[in-house]
């Protein structure tokens, strides 16, 4: 299984010890501000198992994110095929970090690592990033890593009820 290393971060397989902090992260309303709901511990556990199954099958996906110096689990970052229910295809980059890890540049550092992996190892011609129109912090990370906003790909997420979280924006970067 592929691991990615940056100066400060390790993107790695999911471990049993990640389950409690992953559940806490997904139960935090601030972390989940741009999602329709917080997750239960069971939903978080199921997502981590699905992420690991994808890593085992493909060698890439949503990696657990750890601070190398301390070994502290801080969230996830990675690459995943775009969902089937949108009008375009491709591979998207993404990240979700515990609130305690915000404001330290970890999301940008992890995003750069997954973009490099996607282009250099997977030879992807392009990588996308998708978020709600209201998630300005993630959009700032997208811009910092060289992605450009593409208004022609904006869409309403059919899985999200009407409201401020339904509209999604798409950023993209070519190899």
Short mmCIF file of C-alpha atoms in Angstrom, two decimals:
data_model
loop_
_atom_site.label_atom_id
_atom_site.label_comp_id
_atom_site.label_asym_id
_atom_site.label_seq_id
_atom_site.Cartn_x
_atom_site.Cartn_y
_atom_site.Cartn_z
CA UNK A 1 0.00 0.00 0.00
CA UNK A 2 1.31 3.39 -0.97
CA UNK A 3 2.20 5.91 1.70
CA UNK A 4 2.93 9.55 0.94
CA UNK A 5 5.33 11.64 3.02
CA UNK A 6 5.78 15.36 3.16
CA UNK A 7 8.04 17.40 5.41
CA UNK A 8 5.47 17.26 8.23
CA UNK A 9 2.82 14.72 7.24
CA UNK A 10 2.33 11.04 6.59
CA UNK A 11 -0.58 9.89 4.42
CA UNK A 12 -1.03 6.24 5.31
CA UNK A 13 -3.34 3.27 5.78
CA UNK A 14 -6.14 3.50 8.29
CA UNK A 15 -5.49 1.96 11.71
CA UNK A 16 -7.81 0.88 14.50
CA UNK A 17 -6.40 3.69 16.64
CA UNK A 18 -7.75 6.21 14.07
CA UNK A 19 -11.37 5.24 14.74
CA UNK A 20 -11.99 7.34 17.86
CA UNK A 21 -10.40 10.57 16.59
CA UNK A 22 -12.04 10.06 13.16
CA UNK A 23 -15.44 9.69 14.86
CA UNK A 24 -14.78 12.80 16.98
CA UNK A 25 -13.79 14.80 13.90
CA UNK A 26 -16.96 13.73 12.06
CA UNK A 27 -19.15 14.49 15.10
CA UNK A 28 -17.80 18.06 15.29
CA UNK A 29 -20.40 20.48 13.84
CA UNK A 30 -17.67 22.96 12.85
CA UNK A 31 -15.71 20.34 10.89
CA UNK A 32 -18.95 19.18 9.26
CA UNK A 33 -20.23 22.72 8.65
CA UNK A 34 -20.35 22.16 4.88
CA UNK A 35 -21.90 18.70 5.02
CA UNK A 36 -25.61 18.01 5.51
CA UNK A 37 -25.07 16.36 8.91
CA UNK A 38 -22.55 15.17 11.45
CA UNK A 39 -21.77 11.45 11.45
CA UNK A 40 -22.32 8.87 14.14
CA UNK A 41 -19.43 6.76 15.36
CA UNK A 42 -20.78 3.86 13.29
CA UNK A 43 -20.99 5.97 10.13
CA UNK A 44 -17.43 7.20 10.71
CA UNK A 45 -16.17 3.65 11.25
CA UNK A 46 -17.91 2.49 8.06
CA UNK A 47 -16.36 5.34 6.06
CA UNK A 48 -12.85 4.54 7.35
CA UNK A 49 -13.33 0.87 6.43
CA UNK A 50 -14.52 1.85 2.95
CA UNK A 51 -11.54 4.19 2.53
CA UNK A 52 -9.15 1.40 3.53
CA UNK A 53 -10.86 -1.06 1.17
CA UNK A 54 -10.28 1.39 -1.69
CA UNK A 55 -6.63 1.82 -0.69
CA UNK A 56 -6.21 -1.96 -0.60
CA UNK A 57 -7.88 -2.41 -4.00
CA UNK A 58 -6.31 0.50 -5.92
CA UNK A 59 -3.28 1.52 -3.89
CA UNK A 60 -4.65 5.08 -3.61
CA UNK A 61 -7.70 6.86 -2.27
CA UNK A 62 -8.52 8.67 0.98
CA UNK A 63 -5.46 8.19 3.20
CA UNK A 64 -5.39 8.70 6.96
CA UNK A 65 -3.41 11.85 7.74
CA UNK A 66 -0.83 11.91 10.52
CA UNK A 67 1.62 14.50 11.82
CA UNK A 68 5.01 12.81 11.44
CA UNK A 69 6.69 14.47 14.43
CA UNK A 70 4.04 13.37 16.94
CA UNK A 71 2.23 10.47 15.24
CA UNK A 72 -1.05 12.32 15.84
CA UNK A 73 -3.96 11.44 13.56
CA UNK A 74 -5.45 14.69 12.20
CA UNK A 75 -7.87 13.60 9.46
CA UNK A 76 -7.75 12.42 5.89
CA UNK A 77 -6.62 13.54 2.45
CA UNK A 78 -6.38 11.90 -0.91
CA UNK A 79 -7.79 11.20 -4.33
CA UNK A 80 -10.99 9.46 -5.38
CA UNK A 81 -12.99 9.05 -8.59
CA UNK A 82 -15.75 11.64 -8.89
CA UNK A 83 -19.15 10.33 -7.77
CA UNK A 84 -21.35 8.74 -10.44
CA UNK A 85 -24.28 11.12 -9.85
CA UNK A 86 -22.56 14.22 -11.28
CA UNK A 87 -22.45 15.25 -14.94
CA UNK A 88 -18.67 14.94 -15.36
CA UNK A 89 -15.98 12.37 -14.69
CA UNK A 90 -12.49 12.54 -13.30
CA UNK A 91 -10.53 12.15 -10.11
CA UNK A 92 -10.96 14.57 -7.25
CA UNK A 93 -8.58 15.61 -4.51
CA UNK A 94 -9.94 16.26 -1.04
CA UNK A 95 -9.16 16.65 2.63
CA UNK A 96 -10.89 16.81 6.00
CA UNK A 97 -8.97 17.80 9.10
CA UNK A 98 -9.73 17.98 12.81
CA UNK A 99 -10.34 21.53 13.98
CA UNK A 100 -7.18 21.35 16.13
CA UNK A 101 -5.17 20.97 12.88
CA UNK A 102 -6.66 23.99 11.11
CA UNK A 103 -4.58 27.05 10.32
CA UNK A 104 -1.24 25.24 10.18
CA UNK A 105 -0.97 24.66 6.44
CA UNK A 106 -1.59 20.92 6.74
CA UNK A 107 -4.46 20.84 4.22
CA UNK A 108 -2.34 22.67 1.63
CA UNK A 109 0.67 20.43 2.29
CA UNK A 110 -1.44 17.27 2.01
CA UNK A 111 -3.18 18.55 -1.14
CA UNK A 112 0.17 19.23 -2.81
CA UNK A 113 1.30 15.69 -1.98
CA UNK A 114 -1.81 14.06 -3.45
CA UNK A 115 -1.65 16.23 -6.58
CA UNK A 116 2.00 15.27 -7.08
CA UNK A 117 1.11 11.59 -6.62
CA UNK A 118 -1.83 11.87 -9.03
CA UNK A 119 0.24 13.48 -11.74
CA UNK A 120 3.61 11.74 -11.29
CA UNK A 121 2.53 8.23 -10.27
CA UNK A 122 -0.99 7.81 -11.65
CA UNK A 123 -0.28 9.96 -14.75
CA UNK A 124 -3.66 11.67 -14.42
CA UNK A 125 -4.18 14.39 -17.05
CA UNK A 126 -6.22 16.51 -14.64
CA UNK A 127 -7.37 16.55 -11.01
CA UNK A 128 -10.54 18.20 -9.74
CA UNK A 129 -11.62 19.43 -6.32
CA UNK A 130 -15.25 19.85 -5.33
CA UNK A 131 -16.80 21.69 -2.39
CA UNK A 132 -19.88 23.65 -1.49
CA UNK A 133 -20.10 27.17 -2.84
CA UNK A 134 -20.01 28.44 0.74
CA UNK A 135 -16.83 26.60 1.82
CA UNK A 136 -14.39 29.44 1.28
CA UNK A 137 -11.59 27.85 3.36
CA UNK A 138 -11.39 24.79 1.10
CA UNK A 139 -11.62 26.98 -1.98
CA UNK A 140 -8.63 28.95 -0.65
CA UNK A 141 -6.64 25.69 -0.36
CA UNK A 142 -7.62 24.82 -3.92
CA UNK A 143 -6.31 28.15 -5.17
CA UNK A 144 -3.10 27.86 -3.10
CA UNK A 145 -2.25 24.55 -4.80
CA UNK A 146 -2.74 26.04 -8.27
CA UNK A 147 -6.29 24.93 -9.03
CA UNK A 148 -8.57 27.19 -11.05
CA UNK A 149 -12.30 27.63 -10.55
CA UNK A 150 -14.41 26.30 -13.46
CA UNK A 151 -17.93 27.75 -13.21
CA UNK A 152 -19.08 25.59 -16.15
CA UNK A 153 -18.92 22.54 -13.86
CA UNK A 154 -20.90 23.97 -10.90
CA UNK A 155 -23.76 21.69 -9.91
CA UNK A 156 -26.45 21.08 -7.33
CA UNK A 157 -25.71 17.94 -5.31
CA UNK A 158 -28.78 15.71 -5.72
CA UNK A 159 -28.06 14.01 -2.38
CA UNK A 160 -28.33 17.30 -0.46
CA UNK A 161 -31.65 18.99 0.36
CA UNK A 162 -32.38 22.47 -0.95
CA UNK A 163 -30.39 25.06 0.93
CA UNK A 164 -26.94 26.67 1.11
CA UNK A 165 -25.07 23.33 1.01
CA UNK A 166 -26.61 22.06 -2.20
CA UNK A 167 -24.62 24.19 -4.68
CA UNK A 168 -21.15 22.80 -5.40
CA UNK A 169 -18.23 24.45 -7.14
CA UNK A 170 -15.42 22.71 -9.00
CA UNK A 171 -11.77 23.63 -9.26
CA UNK A 172 -9.35 21.89 -11.61
CA UNK A 173 -5.69 21.67 -12.42
CA UNK A 174 -3.99 20.00 -15.38
CA UNK A 175 -0.79 17.98 -15.18
#
